[in-house]
XYZ file of C-alpha atoms in Angstrom:
49
model
C 117.280 -104.378 -8.375
C 116.108 -102.491 -11.433
C 118.503 -101.206 -14.066
C 119.723 -97.669 -13.468
C 120.981 -95.495 -16.296
C 124.710 -94.756 -16.286
C 124.568 -90.994 -15.479
C 122.364 -91.633 -12.468
C 124.686 -94.390 -11.303
C 127.683 -92.060 -11.630
C 125.861 -89.408 -9.622
C 125.020 -91.895 -6.873
C 128.604 -93.149 -6.760
C 130.099 -89.659 -6.569
C 127.545 -88.701 -3.928
C 128.383 -91.690 -1.737
C 132.087 -90.958 -2.229
C 131.640 -87.361 -1.061
C 129.467 -88.500 1.842
C 132.158 -91.012 2.796
C 134.850 -88.341 2.749
C 132.713 -85.973 4.796
C 132.058 -88.712 7.348
C 135.776 -89.454 7.656
C 136.487 -85.751 8.136
C 133.849 -85.574 10.860
C 135.285 -88.637 12.606
C 138.796 -87.175 12.620
C 137.747 -83.901 14.229
C 137.070 -83.416 17.910
C 133.560 -82.545 19.058
C 134.470 -78.857 19.343
C 135.378 -78.478 15.674
C 132.930 -81.091 14.380
C 130.225 -78.449 14.068
C 132.412 -76.395 11.731
C 133.475 -79.367 9.653
C 129.879 -80.559 9.497
C 128.742 -77.292 7.926
C 131.815 -77.416 5.693
C 130.918 -80.929 4.585
C 127.321 -79.841 4.035
C 128.438 -76.939 1.846
C 130.698 -79.252 -0.144
C 127.855 -81.737 -0.511
C 125.323 -79.182 -1.734
C 127.865 -77.790 -4.206
C 128.610 -81.179 -5.740
C 124.948 -81.950 -6.448
């Protein structure tokens, strides 16, 4: 694997952390509210980038 600069690495780590959280939130919700939490997670994701 090639060397990645520190800022990029931080961005990737924070992104995967947010994605992980969003996935956990989606898993916890029932299928009825998963649509709402999915759009919520998507909004949170697009804001953090």
